[in-house]
Amino acid sequence: MQEKDVVLEGKRVTLVPMENSHKAELIRVLFTPEVWEFTWRTIHTPEELDQVLTLALDNRENGSQLPFTIVDQATGDIIGTTRIGDLDMGNRNAEIGWTWLAPDYWRTGVNTECKYLLLQYCFEELNLMRVQFSVSGQNVRSQRAIERIGAKKEGIFRKHRIKADGSIHDNIFYSIIDNEWADVKEKLLCLLSKTYT
């Protein structure tokens, strides 16, 4: 991956390359059970969350992912993280996800703007043909959010993940392809202008 230092700026948030110096604040805002309740990850300690963030940084260095720290423009506060991963430039596709946001910013438009910025970068700068999302079968809130922006449900990987507590999660895959981007972009801009202003 070439663009390790890309910064994506929206109206409410800026996505900056995740750095080691961001970890302490990310752990502070994301170490709450609400964030992880419907994911396949189990985070019981700050050390476990630190390991997840360290892996993201390692993946940034080896070029397999672009992890971003989400910064609230109004306050300058770090409020979460999101990522482009599994980038395959040969086949011009990637996955967007690993989005963890401080609960105070849920249902505020921040996640919608993050998706807009990442998708715009993927389709308009990286010239990708396909961007996918994968969501735990138990995470109905995230499924609805992805469907709301116009992603198409492709299928279910049944019994795909096992959490540390033994619970089993299906994994649901969605995608947006390049010839759908113009319509999805319009929908996202409409959501951002009407719902959250």
XYZ file of N, CA and C in Angstrom:
591
model
N 0.847 -1.174 0.000
C 0.000 0.000 0.000
C 0.894 1.239 0.000
N 0.631 2.166 -0.887
C 1.492 3.321 -1.064
C 1.140 4.472 -0.122
N -0.121 4.679 0.151
C -0.583 5.916 0.794
C -0.670 5.783 2.307
N 0.445 5.453 2.946
C 0.421 5.262 4.397
C 0.148 6.547 5.161
N 0.409 7.680 4.537
C 0.296 8.953 5.249
C -0.893 9.787 4.812
N -1.856 9.181 4.133
C -2.997 9.934 3.644
C -3.845 10.430 4.824
N -4.333 11.671 4.707
C -5.249 12.273 5.680
C -6.544 12.563 4.939
N -7.689 12.161 5.511
C -8.992 12.369 4.893
C -9.788 13.322 5.781
N -10.167 14.465 5.213
C -10.813 15.506 6.011
C -12.256 15.703 5.588
N -13.152 15.594 6.559
C -14.563 15.846 6.324
C -14.995 17.140 6.989
N -16.297 17.290 7.200
C -16.818 18.489 7.858
C -16.793 18.372 9.376
N -16.957 17.138 9.874
C -16.985 16.920 11.324
C -15.735 16.257 11.847
N -15.168 15.355 11.029
C -14.025 14.578 11.496
C -12.897 14.612 10.480
N -11.706 14.360 10.981
C -10.546 14.129 10.141
C -10.032 12.735 10.461
N -9.728 11.982 9.410
C -9.128 10.661 9.573
C -7.635 10.811 9.324
N -6.864 10.586 10.377
C -5.416 10.714 10.283
C -4.785 9.331 10.438
N -3.605 9.118 9.847
C -2.962 7.811 10.008
C -2.770 7.486 11.487
N -3.192 6.291 11.877
C -3.016 5.876 13.269
C -1.519 5.836 13.593
N -1.182 6.345 14.764
C 0.197 6.357 15.246
C 0.252 5.711 16.633
N 1.417 5.255 17.001
C 1.606 4.667 18.321
C 1.208 5.650 19.424
N 1.442 6.928 19.181
C 1.120 7.946 20.182
C -0.379 8.106 20.408
N -1.210 7.560 19.526
C -2.668 7.644 19.671
C -3.220 6.547 20.583
N -2.433 5.524 20.834
C -2.985 4.335 21.497
C -3.581 4.609 22.875
N -2.895 5.379 23.687
C -3.395 5.609 25.053
C -4.777 6.247 25.032
N -4.987 7.241 24.159
C -6.291 7.900 24.100
C -7.337 6.991 23.456
N -6.948 6.222 22.455
C -7.892 5.263 21.861
C -8.340 4.238 22.894
N -7.411 3.761 23.690
C -7.777 2.805 24.745
C -8.736 3.464 25.734
N -8.472 4.714 26.080
C -9.344 5.413 27.040
C -10.771 5.525 26.525
N -10.940 5.898 25.234
C -12.300 6.134 24.723
C -12.995 4.860 24.258
N -12.230 3.813 23.967
C -12.840 2.587 23.418
C -12.926 1.442 24.427
N -12.320 1.598 25.581
C -12.365 0.514 26.565
C -13.655 0.595 27.362
N -14.723 0.161 26.700
C -16.051 0.101 27.310
C -16.791 -1.075 26.685
N -17.525 -1.847 27.465
C -18.194 -3.036 26.923
C -19.153 -2.740 25.776
N -19.759 -1.527 25.784
C -20.719 -1.191 24.718
C -20.096 -1.286 23.330
N -18.846 -0.876 23.209
C -18.183 -0.854 21.901
C -18.040 -2.264 21.336
N -17.812 -3.229 22.198
C -17.468 -4.588 21.756
C -18.624 -5.572 21.863
N -19.766 -5.114 22.359
C -20.881 -6.020 22.688
C -21.304 -6.898 21.517
N -21.415 -6.336 20.323
C -21.929 -7.102 19.190
C -20.851 -7.447 18.165
N -19.600 -7.342 18.565
C -18.517 -7.737 17.671
C -18.076 -9.152 18.035
N -17.244 -9.736 17.175
C -16.743 -11.067 17.502
C -15.507 -10.992 18.396
N -15.013 -9.785 18.662
C -13.873 -9.624 19.563
C -14.348 -9.604 21.012
N -13.490 -10.048 21.897
C -13.738 -9.941 23.327
C -12.605 -9.125 23.923
N -12.935 -7.967 24.439
C -11.939 -7.076 25.035
C -12.270 -6.944 26.518
N -11.426 -7.559 27.354
C -11.651 -7.517 28.805
C -10.690 -6.597 29.524
N -9.550 -6.312 28.899
C -8.530 -5.515 29.572
C -7.980 -4.460 28.609
N -7.438 -3.383 29.150
C -6.771 -2.405 28.278
C -5.625 -3.029 27.480
N -4.987 -4.035 28.062
C -3.879 -4.701 27.370
C -4.363 -5.424 26.111
N -5.544 -6.025 26.182
C -6.097 -6.686 24.990
C -6.395 -5.666 23.893
N -6.921 -4.512 24.277
C -7.191 -3.469 23.296
C -5.883 -2.922 22.724
N -4.878 -2.789 23.568
C -3.559 -2.364 23.102
C -3.021 -3.335 22.039
N -3.220 -4.623 22.252
C -2.758 -5.626 21.279
C -3.473 -5.468 19.937
N -4.781 -5.176 19.965
C -5.541 -4.969 18.733
C -4.995 -3.757 17.972
N -4.702 -2.686 18.697
C -4.185 -1.471 18.069
C -2.752 -1.665 17.572
N -1.959 -2.415 18.318
C -0.584 -2.713 17.887
C -0.604 -3.512 16.592
N -1.517 -4.461 16.478
C -1.637 -5.242 15.241
C -2.009 -4.332 14.073
N -2.904 -3.375 14.309
C -3.270 -2.432 13.247
C -2.040 -1.656 12.778
N -1.210 -1.219 13.715
C 0.001 -0.484 13.360
C 0.997 -1.377 12.615
N 1.107 -2.633 13.048
C 1.981 -3.583 12.336
C 1.497 -3.773 10.904
N 0.177 -3.880 10.731
C -0.394 -4.066 9.399
C -0.206 -2.820 8.536
N -0.205 -1.665 9.176
C 0.102 -0.432 8.432
C 1.528 -0.489 7.901
N 2.444 -0.932 8.751
C 3.849 -0.999 8.348
C 4.086 -2.021 7.246
N 3.393 -3.163 7.304
C 3.629 -4.181 6.267
C 2.802 -3.927 5.010
N 1.988 -2.857 5.026
C 1.272 -2.449 3.825
C -0.035 -3.158 3.562
N -0.536 -3.939 4.526
C -1.782 -4.674 4.278
C -3.027 -3.908 4.702
N -2.847 -2.850 5.505
C -3.996 -2.083 5.975
C -3.627 -0.612 6.111
N -4.654 0.225 6.061
C -4.521 1.657 6.360
C -5.412 1.968 7.563
N -4.886 1.883 8.775
C -5.692 2.242 9.943
C -5.664 3.748 10.189
N -6.823 4.292 10.488
C -6.960 5.721 10.752
C -7.440 5.941 12.176
N -7.008 7.045 12.758
C -7.563 7.542 14.004
C -8.580 8.622 13.638
N -9.758 8.556 14.255
C -10.824 9.517 13.986
C -10.689 10.674 14.978
N -10.572 11.889 14.448
C -10.411 13.080 15.281
C -11.603 14.004 15.062
N -12.245 14.406 16.155
C -13.340 15.371 16.110
C -12.744 16.740 15.785
N -13.159 17.336 14.667
C -12.586 18.615 14.258
C -12.905 19.746 15.229
N -14.092 19.698 15.822
C -14.492 20.803 16.707
C -13.650 20.864 17.971
N -13.255 19.698 18.488
C -12.548 19.656 19.768
C -11.088 19.221 19.653
N -10.753 18.552 18.540
C -9.416 17.971 18.403
C -9.268 16.655 19.135
N -10.375 16.159 19.716
C -10.328 14.921 20.495
C -10.271 13.698 19.589
N -9.529 12.691 20.024
C -9.547 11.370 19.403
C -10.816 10.667 19.867
N -11.617 10.177 18.908
C -12.909 9.594 19.280
C -13.097 8.169 18.767
N -12.112 7.625 18.056
C -12.246 6.255 17.582
C -11.251 5.939 16.494
N -11.515 4.842 15.816
C -10.634 4.381 14.747
C -11.440 3.658 13.676
N -10.917 3.654 12.463
C -11.514 2.954 11.335
C -10.389 2.552 10.398
N -10.703 1.739 9.366
C -9.604 1.155 8.611
C -10.009 0.745 7.202
N -9.041 0.832 6.299
C -9.120 0.153 5.010
C -8.186 -1.041 5.119
N -8.698 -2.220 4.826
C -7.874 -3.420 4.937
C -8.034 -4.331 3.745
N -7.245 -5.383 3.757
C -7.287 -6.401 2.703
C -7.225 -5.763 1.323
N -6.384 -4.742 1.196
C -6.270 -4.036 -0.077
C -5.575 -4.924 -1.100
N -6.246 -5.147 -2.198
C -5.746 -5.981 -3.295
C -5.785 -5.137 -4.566
N -4.681 -4.421 -4.831
C -4.662 -3.526 -5.980
C -4.681 -4.291 -7.293
N -4.196 -5.521 -7.288
C -4.246 -6.332 -8.507
C -5.662 -6.581 -8.968
N -6.540 -6.833 -8.011
C -7.952 -7.064 -8.318
C -8.812 -5.852 -8.011
N -8.183 -4.765 -7.568
C -8.836 -3.482 -7.305
C -10.006 -3.616 -6.337
N -9.725 -4.241 -5.183
C -10.748 -4.301 -4.139
C -10.121 -4.210 -2.753
N -10.982 -3.902 -1.782
C -10.539 -3.756 -0.397
C -11.734 -3.945 0.523
N -11.459 -3.949 1.814
C -12.521 -3.993 2.822
C -12.410 -2.754 3.699
N -13.550 -2.197 4.044
C -13.627 -1.098 5.011
C -14.256 -1.651 6.278
N -13.681 -1.291 7.400
C -14.262 -1.761 8.649
C -13.371 -1.450 9.834
N -13.420 -2.356 10.839
C -12.655 -2.169 12.058
C -12.960 -0.787 12.643
N -14.227 -0.377 12.530
C -14.639 0.950 12.991
C -15.156 0.840 14.421
N -14.438 1.461 15.327
C -14.808 1.480 16.737
C -14.844 2.928 17.166
N -15.991 3.330 17.684
C -16.263 4.731 17.957
C -16.732 4.886 19.399
N -16.258 5.918 20.069
C -16.729 6.206 21.431
C -18.256 6.316 21.422
N -18.944 5.656 22.356
C -20.415 5.644 22.343
C -21.068 7.016 22.293
N -20.439 8.043 22.845
C -21.014 9.395 22.793
C -21.188 9.888 21.362
N -20.495 9.278 20.413
C -20.553 9.708 19.014
C -21.409 8.793 18.144
N -22.048 7.806 18.758
C -22.969 6.963 18.003
C -24.183 7.802 17.603
N -24.719 7.524 16.443
C -25.917 8.190 15.917
C -25.752 9.712 15.814
N -24.546 10.144 15.501
C -24.291 11.580 15.357
C -23.906 11.955 13.935
N -23.728 10.973 13.071
C -23.260 11.241 11.716
C -21.781 11.004 11.532
N -21.054 10.800 12.620
C -19.610 10.583 12.515
C -19.308 9.324 11.713
N -19.971 8.217 12.037
C -19.707 6.970 11.306
C -20.080 7.118 9.827
N -21.184 7.796 9.548
C -21.592 8.014 8.157
C -20.530 8.815 7.414
N -20.007 9.862 8.060
C -18.976 10.657 7.398
C -17.690 9.850 7.213
N -17.342 9.030 8.183
C -16.165 8.166 8.021
C -16.322 7.246 6.814
N -17.489 6.624 6.684
C -17.723 5.738 5.542
C -17.636 6.522 4.232
N -18.196 7.716 4.215
C -18.127 8.550 3.017
C -16.674 8.840 2.648
N -15.877 9.274 3.603
C -14.483 9.625 3.327
C -13.686 8.415 2.845
N -13.895 7.264 3.482
C -13.163 6.061 3.088
C -13.587 5.574 1.707
N -14.891 5.554 1.453
C -15.378 5.111 0.144
C -14.923 6.057 -0.960
N -15.001 7.353 -0.697
C -14.549 8.322 -1.699
C -13.075 8.091 -2.032
N -12.272 7.868 -1.018
C -10.850 7.610 -1.242
C -10.648 6.323 -2.045
N -11.365 5.272 -1.661
C -11.218 3.985 -2.354
C -11.603 4.076 -3.827
N -12.743 4.690 -4.121
C -13.235 4.715 -5.499
C -12.622 5.836 -6.339
N -12.374 6.980 -5.732
C -11.946 8.132 -6.523
C -10.434 8.344 -6.537
N -9.737 7.836 -5.537
C -8.279 7.980 -5.510
C -7.571 6.664 -5.826
N -8.008 5.584 -5.193
C -7.372 4.290 -5.443
C -7.935 3.592 -6.683
N -9.065 4.104 -7.188
C -9.691 3.539 -8.390
C -10.065 2.062 -8.217
N -10.605 1.742 -7.048
C -11.030 0.370 -6.794
C -12.331 0.069 -7.518
N -12.561 -1.230 -7.761
C -13.810 -1.677 -8.379
C -14.816 -2.167 -7.343
N -14.310 -2.595 -6.186
C -15.192 -3.217 -5.189
C -14.670 -2.926 -3.798
N -15.587 -2.539 -2.912
C -15.270 -2.368 -1.494
C -16.258 -3.205 -0.706
N -15.737 -4.041 0.183
C -16.622 -4.907 0.961
C -16.621 -4.501 2.425
N -17.658 -4.973 3.107
C -17.832 -4.808 4.548
C -18.192 -6.179 5.097
N -17.694 -6.511 6.271
C -18.143 -7.736 6.942
C -18.624 -7.369 8.336
N -19.772 -7.920 8.698
C -20.440 -7.542 9.943
C -20.872 -8.810 10.677
N -20.662 -8.847 11.968
C -21.144 -9.966 12.768
C -22.650 -10.116 12.603
N -23.096 -11.352 12.488
C -24.525 -11.630 12.378
C -25.316 -11.133 13.570
N -24.657 -10.935 14.708
C -25.333 -10.441 15.907
C -25.383 -8.916 15.966
N -24.662 -8.266 15.065
C -24.579 -6.803 15.115
C -25.595 -6.191 14.147
N -26.843 -6.209 14.571
C -27.936 -5.721 13.725
C -27.794 -4.218 13.462
N -27.311 -3.478 14.447
C -27.135 -2.034 14.272
C -26.183 -1.741 13.104
N -25.059 -2.448 13.045
C -24.103 -2.227 11.952
C -24.648 -2.711 10.615
N -25.392 -3.817 10.633
C -25.994 -4.298 9.382
C -26.932 -3.237 8.806
N -27.766 -2.663 9.663
C -28.711 -1.631 9.192
C -27.975 -0.408 8.666
N -26.883 -0.036 9.344
C -26.113 1.141 8.919
C -25.496 0.922 7.541
N -24.973 -0.267 7.305
C -24.350 -0.575 6.009
C -25.417 -0.645 4.916
N -26.551 -1.244 5.225
C -27.641 -1.331 4.241
C -28.195 0.062 3.921
N -28.237 0.928 4.925
C -28.796 2.266 4.756
C -28.004 3.096 3.749
N -26.704 2.854 3.656
C -25.903 3.640 2.706
C -25.911 3.051 1.303
N -26.548 1.893 1.136
C -26.690 1.349 -0.204
C -25.807 0.159 -0.536
N -25.111 -0.407 0.461
C -24.314 -1.610 0.208
C -25.242 -2.792 -0.044
N -24.809 -3.688 -0.915
C -25.594 -4.877 -1.262
C -25.130 -6.065 -0.431
N -26.099 -6.760 0.153
C -25.789 -7.959 0.925
C -25.427 -9.082 -0.037
N -24.260 -9.669 0.170
C -23.778 -10.714 -0.735
C -23.963 -12.110 -0.176
N -23.863 -12.247 1.124
C -24.004 -13.589 1.672
C -23.589 -13.673 3.118
N -23.792 -14.848 3.675
C -23.509 -15.110 5.086
C -22.494 -16.237 5.178
N -21.395 -15.978 5.875
C -20.463 -17.043 6.235
C -20.950 -17.585 7.571
N -21.575 -18.735 7.544
C -22.180 -19.289 8.745
C -21.111 -19.820 9.703
N -21.340 -19.578 10.996
C -20.428 -20.023 12.056
C -18.978 -19.668 11.714
N -18.761 -18.412 11.385
C -17.465 -17.972 10.879
C -16.494 -17.544 11.972
N -16.998 -17.083 13.115
C -16.132 -16.591 14.183
C -16.578 -17.182 15.524
N -15.593 -17.482 16.379
C -15.875 -17.929 17.738
C -15.225 -16.946 18.694
N -16.036 -16.356 19.547
C -15.512 -15.435 20.552
C -14.856 -16.232 21.680
N -14.066 -15.514 22.469
C -13.394 -16.156 23.597
C -14.390 -16.764 24.580
N -15.621 -16.206 24.636
C -16.628 -16.752 25.552
C -17.340 -17.980 24.983
N -16.945 -18.380 23.778
C -17.533 -19.571 23.149
C -18.713 -19.296 22.245
N -19.233 -18.059 22.245
C -20.359 -17.749 21.358
C -19.881 -17.744 19.904
N -20.778 -18.194 19.038
C -20.441 -18.371 17.620
C -21.176 -17.316 16.810
N -20.445 -16.676 15.912
C -20.993 -15.597 15.099
C -20.971 -15.966 13.622
N -22.114 -15.747 12.963
C -22.098 -15.698 11.505
C -21.423 -14.392 11.101
N -20.903 -14.339 9.888
C -20.307 -13.118 9.360
C -21.035 -12.772 8.067
N -21.602 -11.571 8.006
C -22.398 -11.165 6.856
C -21.578 -10.214 6.000
N -21.512 -10.508 4.698
C -20.709 -9.704 3.778
C -21.596 -8.843 2.892
N -21.159 -7.591 2.743
C -21.808 -6.602 1.884
C -20.740 -6.033 0.952
N -21.185 -5.426 -0.149
C -20.226 -4.725 -0.993
C -20.885 -3.559 -1.712
N -20.018 -2.662 -2.165
C -20.364 -1.587 -3.091
C -19.367 -1.698 -4.231
N -19.857 -1.641 -5.462
C -18.956 -1.718 -6.608
C -18.911 -0.376 -7.326
N -17.911 -0.227 -8.181
C -17.618 1.086 -8.746
C -18.787 1.720 -9.483
N -19.553 0.926 -10.238
C -20.660 1.532 -10.974
C -21.859 1.849 -10.078
N -21.782 1.503 -8.782
C -22.804 1.897 -7.810
C -22.379 3.126 -6.996
N -21.104 3.487 -7.106
C -20.564 4.521 -6.234
C -21.282 5.862 -6.379
N -21.613 6.277 -7.583
C -22.261 7.590 -7.755
C -23.568 7.652 -6.971
N -24.371 6.589 -7.027
C -25.641 6.575 -6.287
C -25.408 6.518 -4.778
N -24.433 5.706 -4.359
C -24.124 5.602 -2.932
C -23.603 6.942 -2.418
N -22.745 7.589 -3.200
C -22.205 8.891 -2.810
C -23.325 9.902 -2.613
N -24.269 9.935 -3.543
C -25.403 10.858 -3.433
C -26.212 10.574 -2.171
N -26.419 9.284 -1.887
C -27.179 8.901 -0.690
C -26.443 9.317 0.580
N -25.138 9.110 0.592
C -24.349 9.501 1.765
C -24.377 11.008 1.978
N -24.211 11.758 0.912
C -24.245 13.219 1.038
C -25.599 13.707 1.504
N -26.653 13.041 1.040
C -28.009 13.385 1.493
C -28.168 13.084 2.975
N -27.706 11.913 3.410
C -27.786 11.556 4.827
C -27.008 12.553 5.681
N -25.831 12.915 5.235
C -25.004 13.842 6.003
C -25.618 15.220 6.095
N -26.287 15.658 5.021
C -26.842 17.003 5.041
C -28.184 17.080 5.764
N -28.989 16.015 5.697
C -30.332 16.078 6.276
C -30.429 15.546 7.683
N -29.708 14.493 7.971
C -29.915 13.809 9.238
C -29.150 14.416 10.384
N -27.999 14.966 10.105
C -27.104 15.289 11.207
C -26.753 16.777 11.302
N -27.479 17.646 10.594
C -27.156 19.073 10.689
C -28.066 19.763 11.678
